[in-house]
CSV table of C-alpha atoms in Angstrom, one decimal:
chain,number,residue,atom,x,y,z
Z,1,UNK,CA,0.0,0.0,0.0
Z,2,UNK,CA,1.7,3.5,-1.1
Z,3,UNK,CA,-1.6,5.7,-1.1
Z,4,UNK,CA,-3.3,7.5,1.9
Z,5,UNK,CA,-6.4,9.5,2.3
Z,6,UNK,CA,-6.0,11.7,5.6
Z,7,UNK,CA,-9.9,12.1,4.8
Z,8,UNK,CA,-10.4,8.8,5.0
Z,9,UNK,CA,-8.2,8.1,8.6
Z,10,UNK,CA,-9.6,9.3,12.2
Z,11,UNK,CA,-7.1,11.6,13.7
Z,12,UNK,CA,-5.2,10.7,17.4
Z,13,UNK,CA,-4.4,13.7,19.8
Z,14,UNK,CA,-1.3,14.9,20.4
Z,15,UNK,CA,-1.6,17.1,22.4
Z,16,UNK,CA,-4.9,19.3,23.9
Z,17,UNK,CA,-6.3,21.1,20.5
Z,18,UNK,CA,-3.5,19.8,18.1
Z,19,UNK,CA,-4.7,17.2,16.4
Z,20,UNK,CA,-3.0,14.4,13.6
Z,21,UNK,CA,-2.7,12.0,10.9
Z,22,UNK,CA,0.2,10.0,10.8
Z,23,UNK,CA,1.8,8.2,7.9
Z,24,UNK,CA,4.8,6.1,7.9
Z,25,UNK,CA,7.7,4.4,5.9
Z,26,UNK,CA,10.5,2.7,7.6
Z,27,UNK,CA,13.2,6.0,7.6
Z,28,UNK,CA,10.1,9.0,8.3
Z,29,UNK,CA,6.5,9.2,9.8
Z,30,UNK,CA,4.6,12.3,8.3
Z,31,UNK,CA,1.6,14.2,10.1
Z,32,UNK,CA,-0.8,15.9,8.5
Z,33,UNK,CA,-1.4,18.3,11.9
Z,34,UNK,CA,-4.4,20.8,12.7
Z,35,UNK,CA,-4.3,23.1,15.5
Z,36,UNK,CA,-7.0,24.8,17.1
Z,37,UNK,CA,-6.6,28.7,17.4
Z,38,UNK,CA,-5.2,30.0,20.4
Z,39,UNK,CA,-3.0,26.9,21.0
Z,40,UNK,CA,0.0,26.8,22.5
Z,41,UNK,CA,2.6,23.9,22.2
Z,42,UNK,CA,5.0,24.4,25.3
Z,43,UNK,CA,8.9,24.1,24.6
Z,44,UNK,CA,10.5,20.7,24.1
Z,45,UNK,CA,12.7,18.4,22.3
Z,46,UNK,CA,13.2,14.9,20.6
Z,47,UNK,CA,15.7,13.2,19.2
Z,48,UNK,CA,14.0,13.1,15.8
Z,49,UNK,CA,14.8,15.7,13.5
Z,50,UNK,CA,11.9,17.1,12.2
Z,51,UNK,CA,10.9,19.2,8.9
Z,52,UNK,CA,7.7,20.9,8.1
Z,53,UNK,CA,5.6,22.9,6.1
Z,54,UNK,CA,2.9,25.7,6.9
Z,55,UNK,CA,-0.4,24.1,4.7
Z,56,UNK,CA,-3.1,26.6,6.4
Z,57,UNK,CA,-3.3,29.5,8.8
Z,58,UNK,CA,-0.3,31.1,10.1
Z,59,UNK,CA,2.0,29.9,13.3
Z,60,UNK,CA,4.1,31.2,15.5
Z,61,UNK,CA,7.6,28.8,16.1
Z,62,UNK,CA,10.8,29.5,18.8
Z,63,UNK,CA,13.3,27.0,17.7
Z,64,UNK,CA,16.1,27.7,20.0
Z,65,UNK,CA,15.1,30.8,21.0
Z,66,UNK,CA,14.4,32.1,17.0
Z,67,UNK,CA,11.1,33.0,16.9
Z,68,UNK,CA,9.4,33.8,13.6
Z,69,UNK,CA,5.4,33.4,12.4
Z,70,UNK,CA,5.1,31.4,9.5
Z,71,UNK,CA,2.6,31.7,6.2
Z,72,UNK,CA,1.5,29.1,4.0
Z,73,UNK,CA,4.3,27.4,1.6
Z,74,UNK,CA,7.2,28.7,4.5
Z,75,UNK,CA,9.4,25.4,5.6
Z,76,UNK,CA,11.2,24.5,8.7
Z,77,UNK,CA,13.5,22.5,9.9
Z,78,UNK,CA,14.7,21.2,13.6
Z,79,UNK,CA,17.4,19.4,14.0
Z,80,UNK,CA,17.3,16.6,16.4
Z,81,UNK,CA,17.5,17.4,19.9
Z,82,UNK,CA,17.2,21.3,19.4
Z,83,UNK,CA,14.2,22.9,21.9
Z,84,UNK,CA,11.2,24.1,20.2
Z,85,UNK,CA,7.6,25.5,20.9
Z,86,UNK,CA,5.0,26.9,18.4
Z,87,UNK,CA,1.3,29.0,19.3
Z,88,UNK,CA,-1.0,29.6,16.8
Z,89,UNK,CA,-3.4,32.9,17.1
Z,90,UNK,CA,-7.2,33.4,16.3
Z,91,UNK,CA,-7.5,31.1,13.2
Z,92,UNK,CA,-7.1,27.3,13.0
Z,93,UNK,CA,-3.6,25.8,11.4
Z,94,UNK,CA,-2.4,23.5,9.7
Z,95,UNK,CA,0.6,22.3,9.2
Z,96,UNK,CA,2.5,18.8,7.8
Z,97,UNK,CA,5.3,17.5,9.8
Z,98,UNK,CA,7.8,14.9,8.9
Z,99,UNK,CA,10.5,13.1,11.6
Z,100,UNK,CA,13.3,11.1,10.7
Z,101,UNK,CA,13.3,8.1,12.5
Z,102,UNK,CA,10.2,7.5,12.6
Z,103,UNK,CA,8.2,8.6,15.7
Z,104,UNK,CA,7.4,4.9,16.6
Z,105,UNK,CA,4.5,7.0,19.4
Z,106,UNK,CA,2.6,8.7,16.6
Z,107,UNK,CA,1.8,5.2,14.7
Z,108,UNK,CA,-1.7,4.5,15.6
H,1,UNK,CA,18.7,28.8,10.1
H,2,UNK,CA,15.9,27.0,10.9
H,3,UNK,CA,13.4,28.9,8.2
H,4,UNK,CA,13.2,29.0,5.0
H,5,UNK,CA,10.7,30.8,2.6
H,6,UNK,CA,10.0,29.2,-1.0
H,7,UNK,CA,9.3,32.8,-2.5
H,8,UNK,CA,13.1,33.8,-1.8
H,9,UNK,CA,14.6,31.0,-3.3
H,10,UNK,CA,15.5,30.2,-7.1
H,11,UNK,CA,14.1,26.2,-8.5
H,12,UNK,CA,16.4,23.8,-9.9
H,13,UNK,CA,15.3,21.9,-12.6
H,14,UNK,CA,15.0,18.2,-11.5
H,15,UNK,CA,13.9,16.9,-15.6
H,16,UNK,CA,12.6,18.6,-18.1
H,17,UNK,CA,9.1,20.6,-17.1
H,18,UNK,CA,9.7,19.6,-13.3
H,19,UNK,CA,11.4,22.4,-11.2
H,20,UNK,CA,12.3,21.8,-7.2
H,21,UNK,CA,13.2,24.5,-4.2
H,22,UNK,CA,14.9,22.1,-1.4
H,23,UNK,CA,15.7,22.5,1.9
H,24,UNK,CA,17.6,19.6,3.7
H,25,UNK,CA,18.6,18.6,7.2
H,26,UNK,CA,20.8,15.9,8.3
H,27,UNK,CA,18.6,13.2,7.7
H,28,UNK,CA,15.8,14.5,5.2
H,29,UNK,CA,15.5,16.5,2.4
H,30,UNK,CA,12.4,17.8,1.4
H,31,UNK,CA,11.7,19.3,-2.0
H,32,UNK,CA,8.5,21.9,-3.0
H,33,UNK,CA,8.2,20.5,-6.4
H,34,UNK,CA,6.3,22.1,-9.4
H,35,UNK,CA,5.3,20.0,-12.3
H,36,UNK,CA,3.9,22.0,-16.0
H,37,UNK,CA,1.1,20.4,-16.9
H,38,UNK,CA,1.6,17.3,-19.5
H,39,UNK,CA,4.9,16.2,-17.6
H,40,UNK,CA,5.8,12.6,-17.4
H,41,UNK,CA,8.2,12.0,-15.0
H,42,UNK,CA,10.2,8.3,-16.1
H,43,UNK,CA,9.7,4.9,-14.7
H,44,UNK,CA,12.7,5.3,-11.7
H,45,UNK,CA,13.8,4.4,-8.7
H,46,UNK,CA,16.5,5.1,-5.9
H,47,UNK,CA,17.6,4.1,-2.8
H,48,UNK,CA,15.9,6.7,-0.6
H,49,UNK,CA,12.3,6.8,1.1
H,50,UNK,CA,10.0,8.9,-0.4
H,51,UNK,CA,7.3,10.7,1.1
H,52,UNK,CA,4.9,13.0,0.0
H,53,UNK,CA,1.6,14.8,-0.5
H,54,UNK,CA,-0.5,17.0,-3.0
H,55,UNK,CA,-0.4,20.5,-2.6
H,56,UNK,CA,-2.0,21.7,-6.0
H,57,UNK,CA,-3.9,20.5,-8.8
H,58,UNK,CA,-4.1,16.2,-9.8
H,59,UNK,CA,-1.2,13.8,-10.6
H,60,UNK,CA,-1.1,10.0,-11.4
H,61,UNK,CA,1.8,8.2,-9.8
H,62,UNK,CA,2.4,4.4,-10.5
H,63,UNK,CA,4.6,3.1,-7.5
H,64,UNK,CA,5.5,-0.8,-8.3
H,65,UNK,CA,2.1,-0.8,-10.8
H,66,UNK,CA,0.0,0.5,-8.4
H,67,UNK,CA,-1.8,3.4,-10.7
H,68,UNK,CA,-3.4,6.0,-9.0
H,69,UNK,CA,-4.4,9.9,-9.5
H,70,UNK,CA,-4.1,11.8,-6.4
H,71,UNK,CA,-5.6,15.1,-5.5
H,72,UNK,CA,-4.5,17.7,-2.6
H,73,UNK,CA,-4.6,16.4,0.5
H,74,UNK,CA,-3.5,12.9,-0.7
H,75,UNK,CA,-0.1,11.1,1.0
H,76,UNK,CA,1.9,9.0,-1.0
H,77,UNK,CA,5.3,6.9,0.7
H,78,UNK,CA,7.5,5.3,-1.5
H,79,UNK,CA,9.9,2.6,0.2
H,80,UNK,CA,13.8,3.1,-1.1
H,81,UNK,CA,14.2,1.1,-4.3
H,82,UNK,CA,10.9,0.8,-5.5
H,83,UNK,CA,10.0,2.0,-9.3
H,84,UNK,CA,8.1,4.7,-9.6
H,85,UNK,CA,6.6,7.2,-12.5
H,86,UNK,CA,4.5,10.1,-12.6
H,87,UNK,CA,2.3,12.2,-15.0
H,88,UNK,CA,0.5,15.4,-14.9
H,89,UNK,CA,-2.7,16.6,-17.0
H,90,UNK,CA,-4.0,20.1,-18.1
H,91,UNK,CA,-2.8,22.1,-15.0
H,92,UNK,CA,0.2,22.5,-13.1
H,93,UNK,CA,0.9,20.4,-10.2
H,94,UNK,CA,2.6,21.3,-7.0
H,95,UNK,CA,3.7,18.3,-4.5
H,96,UNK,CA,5.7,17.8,-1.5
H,97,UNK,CA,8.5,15.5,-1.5
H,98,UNK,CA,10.6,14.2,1.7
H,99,UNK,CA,13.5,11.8,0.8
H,100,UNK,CA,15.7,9.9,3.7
H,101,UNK,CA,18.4,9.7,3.2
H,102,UNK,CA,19.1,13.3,1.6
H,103,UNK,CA,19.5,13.0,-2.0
H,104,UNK,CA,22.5,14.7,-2.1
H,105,UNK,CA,22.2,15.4,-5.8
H,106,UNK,CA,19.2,17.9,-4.4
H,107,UNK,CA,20.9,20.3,-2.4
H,108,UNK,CA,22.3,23.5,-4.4
C-alpha cells in the first residue's frame, strides 16, 4: 500500500487542540497536523529531526530561541534534539510534519 | 537557520518541465516540487524513502504498478528502491517531497 487519504483516517491527539494523521515508511513518519486557534505547544525536544511545512493559517515557532510566524508554503526544519515550541493565534492551522526516524508514538 | 521561505529562493530543474526548491537537514531533504502540466516523469527508482503529499492541482503516480491519480490532500510513501513514475494533466501540479536519506544530488 503506497496511497493514503488523511480524509479517510480518524485523527489521534497529540496534544490538547492539536490534532493528527500520521503516515509512515521505515526512515520517516509524516503528520498531517491541525491546531485549534489559540494553542499553545509548550517548549520541548526529541531526538528526531523534524521538517515541516505551513499548509493553512499562520503559526508562530521558537526553535532555539528564533522566533518567527510562518505563512503558507514557509518550511522549517529542527534538528534533532534542538528545543522548540510553536502557538497559533485566532485562526485554526495547519501544518505537515515529517520526523526522521520514525516517531514509533505517533503510529496508531 | 531553521526557516526558509519558497518565495526567496530560485528552482532547480529536476527533468525537463519539473522544477524543485529544497531545503535539507541531516537526515531528510524535502523538496517543494512544481510540475507543467503534461509532464511525465520516467519509470525510476533510488535508494531513498519517499514521502509526499499533493499540494495543488491532480497527478497519477504508479509506484511498483499501483496506478493511482491523487488530489490535494492525498499522501503518497515510496519505500527506497521501488519504481516509480509520474504524469500530470491540463494544469500544473505542486507536490511535496521528503526523501531519507538526503538525496545529495538535491541540495544546491
Amino acid at each position: 500500500m503506497y496511497y493514503y487519504d488523511p480524509k479517510n483516517r480518524e485523527s489521534k491527539e497529540l496534544a490538547p487542540g492539536i490534532n493528527a494523521k500520521t503516515f509512515w515508511g521505515e526512515k520517516m513518519l509524516t503528520a498531517v497536523v491541525d491546531l485549534d486557534p489559540n494553542v499553545h505547544l509548550p517548549r520541548h525536544s526529541h531526538p528526531h529531526e523534524q521538517l515541516g511545512i505551513v499548509i493553512e493559517g499562520e503559526i508562530e515557532f521558537d526553535i532555539a530561541g528564533e522566533v518567527k510566524k510562518l505563512k503558507p508554503g514557509q518550511v522549517y526544519v529542527i534538528p534533532g534534539g534542538v528545543e522548540h515550541e510553536a502557538r497559533t493565534f485566532d485562526q485554526p492551522v495547519r501544518v505537515l510534519d515529517v520526523f526522521s526516524p520514525v516517531r514509533e508514538e505517533y503510529k496508531y
